[in-house]
PDB file of C-alpha atoms in Angstrom:
ATOM      1  CA  UNK Y 185      -3.606 -35.758   3.847  1.00  0.00           C
ATOM      2  CA  UNK Y 186      -3.555 -31.934   5.874  1.00  0.00           C
ATOM      3  CA  UNK Y 187      -1.023 -30.201   7.181  1.00  0.00           C
ATOM      4  CA  UNK Y 188      -2.108 -28.419  10.416  1.00  0.00           C
ATOM      5  CA  UNK Y 189      -1.219 -25.566  12.226  1.00  0.00           C
ATOM      6  CA  UNK Y 190      -1.446 -24.743  16.052  1.00  0.00           C
ATOM      7  CA  UNK Y 191      -1.910 -21.793  16.630  1.00  0.00           C
ATOM      8  CA  UNK Y 192      -0.768 -19.439  19.447  1.00  0.00           C
ATOM      9  CA  UNK Y 193      -2.316 -16.302  21.334  1.00  0.00           C
ATOM     10  CA  UNK Y 194       0.002 -14.561  20.348  1.00  0.00           C
ATOM     11  CA  UNK Y 195      -0.408 -14.718  16.686  1.00  0.00           C
ATOM     12  CA  UNK Y 196      -3.497 -14.357  16.565  1.00  0.00           C
ATOM     13  CA  UNK Y 197      -4.131 -11.470  18.564  1.00  0.00           C
ATOM     14  CA  UNK Y 198      -3.131  -9.171  16.372  1.00  0.00           C
ATOM     15  CA  UNK Y 199      -6.289  -8.714  14.099  1.00  0.00           C
ATOM     16  CA  UNK Y 200      -4.083  -7.856  10.795  1.00  0.00           C
ATOM     17  CA  UNK Y 201      -2.292 -11.079  11.799  1.00  0.00           C
ATOM     18  CA  UNK Y 202      -4.881 -13.049  12.605  1.00  0.00           C
ATOM     19  CA  UNK Y 203      -6.474 -12.330   9.039  1.00  0.00           C
ATOM     20  CA  UNK Y 204      -3.856 -13.698   6.826  1.00  0.00           C
ATOM     21  CA  UNK Y 205      -2.726 -16.328   8.752  1.00  0.00           C
ATOM     22  CA  UNK Y 206      -6.604 -17.030   8.838  1.00  0.00           C
ATOM     23  CA  UNK Y 207      -7.271 -16.540   5.623  1.00  0.00           C
ATOM     24  CA  UNK Y 208      -3.792 -18.560   3.706  1.00  0.00           C
ATOM     25  CA  UNK Y 209      -5.488 -21.190   6.183  1.00  0.00           C
ATOM     26  CA  UNK Y 210      -9.074 -20.438   4.320  1.00  0.00           C
ATOM     27  CA  UNK Y 211      -7.304 -20.606   0.809  1.00  0.00           C
ATOM     28  CA  UNK Y 212      -6.085 -24.753   1.887  1.00  0.00           C
ATOM     29  CA  UNK Y 213      -2.605 -24.290   2.736  1.00  0.00           C
ATOM     30  CA  UNK Y 214      -2.710 -25.496   5.723  1.00  0.00           C
ATOM     31  CA  UNK Y 215      -5.296 -26.590   8.818  1.00  0.00           C
ATOM     32  CA  UNK Y 216      -5.733 -23.658  11.737  1.00  0.00           C
ATOM     33  CA  UNK Y 217      -5.584 -25.376  15.310  1.00  0.00           C
ATOM     34  CA  UNK Y 218      -6.177 -23.815  18.576  1.00  0.00           C
ATOM     35  CA  UNK Y 219      -6.758 -24.770  22.117  1.00  0.00           C
ATOM     36  CA  UNK Y 220     -10.031 -24.109  24.123  1.00  0.00           C
ATOM     37  CA  UNK Y 221      -7.163 -22.191  26.555  1.00  0.00           C
ATOM     38  CA  UNK Y 222      -6.544 -20.242  23.671  1.00  0.00           C
ATOM     39  CA  UNK Y 223      -9.479 -18.983  22.664  1.00  0.00           C
ATOM     40  CA  UNK Y 224      -9.794 -17.720  26.503  1.00  0.00           C
ATOM     41  CA  UNK Y 225      -6.999 -15.994  26.741  1.00  0.00           C
ATOM     42  CA  UNK Y 226      -7.754 -14.446  23.743  1.00  0.00           C
ATOM     43  CA  UNK Y 227     -10.726 -13.707  24.769  1.00  0.00           C
ATOM     44  CA  UNK Y 228      -9.224 -12.423  27.799  1.00  0.00           C
ATOM     45  CA  UNK Y 229      -6.415 -10.225  26.326  1.00  0.00           C
ATOM     46  CA  UNK Y 230      -8.881  -8.659  23.188  1.00  0.00           C
ATOM     47  CA  UNK Y 231     -11.825  -7.394  26.192  1.00  0.00           C
ATOM     48  CA  UNK Y 232      -9.951  -5.094  27.913  1.00  0.00           C
ATOM     49  CA  UNK Y 233      -9.419  -3.673  24.663  1.00  0.00           C
ATOM     50  CA  UNK Y 234     -11.881  -0.293  24.078  1.00  0.00           C
ATOM     51  CA  UNK Y 235     -11.484  -0.934  20.610  1.00  0.00           C
ATOM     52  CA  UNK Y 236     -12.374  -4.335  20.796  1.00  0.00           C
ATOM     53  CA  UNK Y 237     -14.623  -4.989  24.452  1.00  0.00           C
ATOM     54  CA  UNK Y 238     -16.108  -8.391  25.701  1.00  0.00           C
ATOM     55  CA  UNK Y 239     -18.435  -7.796  22.009  1.00  0.00           C
ATOM     56  CA  UNK Y 240     -15.766  -7.973  19.775  1.00  0.00           C
ATOM     57  CA  UNK Y 241     -13.752 -10.144  20.982  1.00  0.00           C
ATOM     58  CA  UNK Y 242     -16.588 -12.318  21.654  1.00  0.00           C
ATOM     59  CA  UNK Y 243     -17.533 -11.259  18.146  1.00  0.00           C
ATOM     60  CA  UNK Y 244     -13.939 -12.134  16.200  1.00  0.00           C
ATOM     61  CA  UNK Y 245     -14.075 -15.593  18.251  1.00  0.00           C
ATOM     62  CA  UNK Y 246     -17.204 -16.766  16.628  1.00  0.00           C
ATOM     63  CA  UNK Y 247     -15.971 -15.688  13.689  1.00  0.00           C
ATOM     64  CA  UNK Y 248     -12.781 -17.507  14.301  1.00  0.00           C
ATOM     65  CA  UNK Y 249     -14.686 -20.714  15.365  1.00  0.00           C
ATOM     66  CA  UNK Y 250     -17.229 -20.635  12.754  1.00  0.00           C
ATOM     67  CA  UNK Y 251     -14.732 -20.190   9.655  1.00  0.00           C
ATOM     68  CA  UNK Y 252     -12.861 -22.917  11.376  1.00  0.00           C
ATOM     69  CA  UNK Y 253     -15.518 -25.177  13.339  1.00  0.00           C
ATOM     70  CA  UNK Y 254     -12.281 -28.353  13.473  1.00  0.00           C
ATOM     71  CA  UNK Y 255     -10.117 -25.595  15.220  1.00  0.00           C
ATOM     72  CA  UNK Y 256     -10.739 -26.396  18.326  1.00  0.00           C
ATOM     73  CA  UNK Y 257      -9.597 -28.517  20.432  1.00  0.00           C
ATOM     74  CA  UNK Y 258     -10.633 -29.599  23.393  1.00  0.00           C
ATOM     75  CA  UNK Y 259      -9.350 -33.361  24.429  1.00  0.00           C
ATOM     76  CA  UNK Y 260      -5.887 -31.969  25.696  1.00  0.00           C
ATOM     77  CA  UNK Y 261      -6.439 -31.705  30.238  1.00  0.00           C
ATOM     78  CA  UNK Y 262      -4.648 -35.269  30.521  1.00  0.00           C
ATOM     79  CA  UNK Y 263      -1.456 -34.892  28.943  1.00  0.00           C
ATOM     80  CA  UNK Y 264      -0.959 -31.255  30.368  1.00  0.00           C
ATOM     81  CA  UNK Y 265       1.157 -32.383  34.253  1.00  0.00           C
ATOM     82  CA  UNK Y 266       3.927 -34.418  31.352  1.00  0.00           C
ATOM     83  CA  UNK Y 267       3.963 -30.618  29.285  1.00  0.00           C
ATOM     84  CA  UNK Y 268       7.791 -29.401  28.783  1.00  0.00           C
ATOM     85  CA  UNK Y 269       8.354 -26.177  28.529  1.00  0.00           C
ATOM     86  CA  UNK Y 270       6.531 -22.778  30.060  1.00  0.00           C
ATOM     87  CA  UNK Y 271       3.057 -23.985  32.552  1.00  0.00           C
ATOM     88  CA  UNK Y 272       1.658 -21.576  31.374  1.00  0.00           C
ATOM     89  CA  UNK Y 273       1.570 -22.993  27.680  1.00  0.00           C
ATOM     90  CA  UNK Y 274       1.631 -26.228  28.337  1.00  0.00           C
ATOM     91  CA  UNK Y 275      -1.534 -26.370  26.728  1.00  0.00           C
ATOM     92  CA  UNK Y 276      -1.200 -25.657  23.066  1.00  0.00           C
ATOM     93  CA  UNK Y 277       1.838 -28.059  22.632  1.00  0.00           C
ATOM     94  CA  UNK Y 278      -0.657 -30.821  25.178  1.00  0.00           C
ATOM     95  CA  UNK Y 279      -2.746 -30.010  21.826  1.00  0.00           C
ATOM     96  CA  UNK Y 280      -0.356 -29.937  18.837  1.00  0.00           C
ATOM     97  CA  UNK Y 281      -0.100 -33.380  20.223  1.00  0.00           C
ATOM     98  CA  UNK Y 282      -3.392 -34.364  20.122  1.00  0.00           C
ATOM     99  CA  UNK Y 283      -4.349 -32.995  16.512  1.00  0.00           C
ATOM    100  CA  UNK Y 284      -1.678 -34.510  15.252  1.00  0.00           C
ATOM    101  CA  UNK Y 285      -0.014 -30.855  14.756  1.00  0.00           C
ATOM    102  CA  UNK Y 286       3.462 -30.439  12.477  1.00  0.00           C
ATOM    103  CA  UNK Y 287       3.725 -27.516  13.347  1.00  0.00           C
ATOM    104  CA  UNK Y 288       3.254 -24.674  16.073  1.00  0.00           C
ATOM    105  CA  UNK Y 289       3.391 -20.899  14.902  1.00  0.00           C
ATOM    106  CA  UNK Y 290       4.095 -18.471  17.976  1.00  0.00           C
ATOM    107  CA  UNK Y 291       5.869 -16.243  18.755  1.00  0.00           C
ATOM    108  CA  UNK Y 292       7.340 -17.300  22.098  1.00  0.00           C
ATOM    109  CA  UNK Y 293       9.918 -19.610  20.469  1.00  0.00           C
ATOM    110  CA  UNK Y 294      11.913 -19.352  24.063  1.00  0.00           C
ATOM    111  CA  UNK Y 295       8.886 -20.894  26.234  1.00  0.00           C
ATOM    112  CA  UNK Y 296       8.770 -24.260  23.103  1.00  0.00           C
ATOM    113  CA  UNK Y 297      12.070 -25.926  23.533  1.00  0.00           C
ATOM    114  CA  UNK Y 298      13.055 -27.641  20.523  1.00  0.00           C
ATOM    115  CA  UNK Y 299      14.428 -31.019  22.069  1.00  0.00           C
ATOM    116  CA  UNK Y 300      10.856 -31.893  24.072  1.00  0.00           C
ATOM    117  CA  UNK Y 301       8.603 -30.877  20.909  1.00  0.00           C
ATOM    118  CA  UNK Y 302      10.943 -33.450  18.316  1.00  0.00           C
ATOM    119  CA  UNK Y 303       9.859 -36.377  20.238  1.00  0.00           C
ATOM    120  CA  UNK Y 304       6.224 -35.540  19.734  1.00  0.00           C
ATOM    121  CA  UNK Y 305       6.719 -34.428  16.200  1.00  0.00           C
ATOM    122  CA  UNK Y 306       6.251 -31.303  16.450  1.00  0.00           C
ATOM    123  CA  UNK Y 307       8.281 -27.717  15.376  1.00  0.00           C
ATOM    124  CA  UNK Y 308       8.117 -24.801  16.575  1.00  0.00           C
ATOM    125  CA  UNK Y 309       7.977 -21.344  14.275  1.00  0.00           C
ATOM    126  CA  UNK Y 310       8.126 -18.194  14.650  1.00  0.00           C
ATOM    127  CA  UNK Y 311       5.271 -16.261  12.378  1.00  0.00           C
ATOM    128  CA  UNK Y 312       7.463 -14.526  10.130  1.00  0.00           C
ATOM    129  CA  UNK Y 313       9.355 -17.766   9.331  1.00  0.00           C
ATOM    130  CA  UNK Y 314       6.099 -19.418   9.138  1.00  0.00           C
ATOM    131  CA  UNK Y 315       4.963 -17.050   6.840  1.00  0.00           C
ATOM    132  CA  UNK Y 316       7.650 -16.853   4.164  1.00  0.00           C
ATOM    133  CA  UNK Y 317       7.474 -20.509   5.041  1.00  0.00           C
ATOM    134  CA  UNK Y 318       3.625 -20.506   3.170  1.00  0.00           C
ATOM    135  CA  UNK Y 319       4.808 -17.219   0.759  1.00  0.00           C
ATOM    136  CA  UNK Y 320       7.310 -20.312  -0.848  1.00  0.00           C
ATOM    137  CA  UNK Y 321       5.074 -23.585  -0.609  1.00  0.00           C
ATOM    138  CA  UNK Y 322       1.668 -22.100  -1.395  1.00  0.00           C
ATOM    139  CA  UNK Y 323       3.037 -18.646  -3.036  1.00  0.00           C
ATOM    140  CA  UNK Y 324      -0.581 -18.123  -4.874  1.00  0.00           C
ATOM    141  CA  UNK Y 325      -3.052 -18.809  -2.091  1.00  0.00           C
ATOM    142  CA  UNK Y 326      -1.067 -16.643  -0.102  1.00  0.00           C
ATOM    143  CA  UNK Y 327      -1.102 -13.606  -2.576  1.00  0.00           C
ATOM    144  CA  UNK Y 328      -4.301 -14.144  -2.991  1.00  0.00           C
ATOM    145  CA  UNK Y 329      -5.474 -14.366   0.831  1.00  0.00           C
ATOM    146  CA  UNK Y 330      -3.322 -10.919   1.696  1.00  0.00           C
ATOM    147  CA  UNK Y 331      -5.171  -8.438  -2.024  1.00  0.00           C
ATOM    148  CA  UNK Y 332      -8.541 -10.636  -0.406  1.00  0.00           C
ATOM    149  CA  UNK Y 333      -7.512  -8.854   3.313  1.00  0.00           C
ATOM    150  CA  UNK Y 334      -6.103  -6.080   1.666  1.00  0.00           C
ATOM    151  CA  UNK Y 335      -9.577  -5.376  -1.079  1.00  0.00           C
ATOM    152  CA  UNK Y 336     -11.696  -6.052   2.226  1.00  0.00           C
ATOM    153  CA  UNK Y 337     -10.504  -4.402   4.716  1.00  0.00           C
ATOM    154  CA  UNK Y 338     -12.055  -1.779   6.382  1.00  0.00           C
ATOM    155  CA  UNK Y 339     -12.471   0.550   9.373  1.00  0.00           C
ATOM    156  CA  UNK Y 340      -9.386   1.637   7.808  1.00  0.00           C
ATOM    157  CA  UNK Y 341      -9.529   0.713   4.755  1.00  0.00           C
ATOM    158  CA  UNK Y 342      -6.216  -0.441   3.324  1.00  0.00           C
ATOM    159  CA  UNK Y 343      -3.629  -0.513  -0.035  1.00  0.00           C
ATOM    160  CA  UNK Y 344      -2.040  -3.670  -0.255  1.00  0.00           C
ATOM    161  CA  UNK Y 345       2.205  -1.804   0.991  1.00  0.00           C
ATOM    162  CA  UNK Y 346      -0.328  -0.190   3.481  1.00  0.00           C
ATOM    163  CA  UNK Y 347      -1.321  -4.032   4.966  1.00  0.00           C
ATOM    164  CA  UNK Y 348       2.095  -5.086   4.577  1.00  0.00           C
ATOM    165  CA  UNK Y 349       3.571  -2.349   6.633  1.00  0.00           C
ATOM    166  CA  UNK Y 350       0.819  -3.255   9.449  1.00  0.00           C
ATOM    167  CA  UNK Y 351       2.156  -6.509   9.126  1.00  0.00           C
ATOM    168  CA  UNK Y 352       5.734  -5.513   9.412  1.00  0.00           C
ATOM    169  CA  UNK Y 353       4.703  -3.727  12.438  1.00  0.00           C
ATOM    170  CA  UNK Y 354       2.531  -7.099  13.764  1.00  0.00           C
ATOM    171  CA  UNK Y 355       6.344  -9.030  13.715  1.00  0.00           C
ATOM    172  CA  UNK Y 356       6.117 -10.514  10.360  1.00  0.00           C
ATOM    173  CA  UNK Y 357       8.510  -7.828   8.851  1.00  0.00           C
ATOM    174  CA  UNK Y 358      10.516 -10.384   6.399  1.00  0.00           C
ATOM    175  CA  UNK Y 359       7.539 -11.616   5.155  1.00  0.00           C
ATOM    176  CA  UNK Y 360       6.200  -8.612   4.333  1.00  0.00           C
ATOM    177  CA  UNK Y 361       9.774  -7.755   2.532  1.00  0.00           C
ATOM    178  CA  UNK Y 362       9.330 -10.589   0.644  1.00  0.00           C
ATOM    179  CA  UNK Y 363       5.950 -10.130  -0.397  1.00  0.00           C
ATOM    180  CA  UNK Y 364       7.293  -6.609  -1.346  1.00  0.00           C
ATOM    181  CA  UNK Y 365       9.968  -7.720  -3.437  1.00  0.00           C
ATOM    182  CA  UNK Y 366       7.350 -10.098  -5.366  1.00  0.00           C
ATOM    183  CA  UNK Y 367       5.280  -7.341  -6.408  1.00  0.00           C
ATOM    184  CA  UNK Y 368       8.109  -4.854  -7.300  1.00  0.00           C
ATOM    185  CA  UNK Y 369       8.909  -7.735  -9.502  1.00  0.00           C
ATOM    186  CA  UNK Y 370       5.605  -8.176 -11.422  1.00  0.00           C
ATOM    187  CA  UNK Y 371       4.953 -11.713 -10.117  1.00  0.00           C
ATOM    188  CA  UNK Y 372       1.606 -12.033  -8.172  1.00  0.00           C
ATOM    189  CA  UNK Y 373      -1.707 -12.296  -9.336  1.00  0.00           C
ATOM    190  CA  UNK Y 374      -4.287  -9.365  -9.036  1.00  0.00           C
TER     191      UNK Y 374
END
């Protein structure tokens, strides 16, 4: 049985956090999903950045959808009117329901009422808590993803401690601290 997870735009926007999540998924810990509207919102938010631009935003989305061809959920519009919470996030919950996800990963917890999510068999998780869960449930896959991310990084090149600092700044400080602790205890795969 696969563990399907809907990733909200806010966790796909920071490049380091997005890369970490997708590398852990690529290692088999979970199946990522996103709505077609998440991709539109991601492109709209990335495009104005001088370091990214429209071509860079489109290239990033192509890379994501190429790596995870089954991740984009499209057939959810019929549920939009029935979704509780913040109206601009209705597509996230609707896509999670259609894709039969177990978790929505978002930094915008307040926009997803837990009681309403529970009626659909969904939970909501902050990316920090979600990554801590992945570290506990899939330590090898998670640590390997981080090691590979550090090794593959360029512009700038990031050592593993620098990568963890970048993740801390991206909103997952408890996860970064837990990985640092594990590494200081010598419990890691090289």
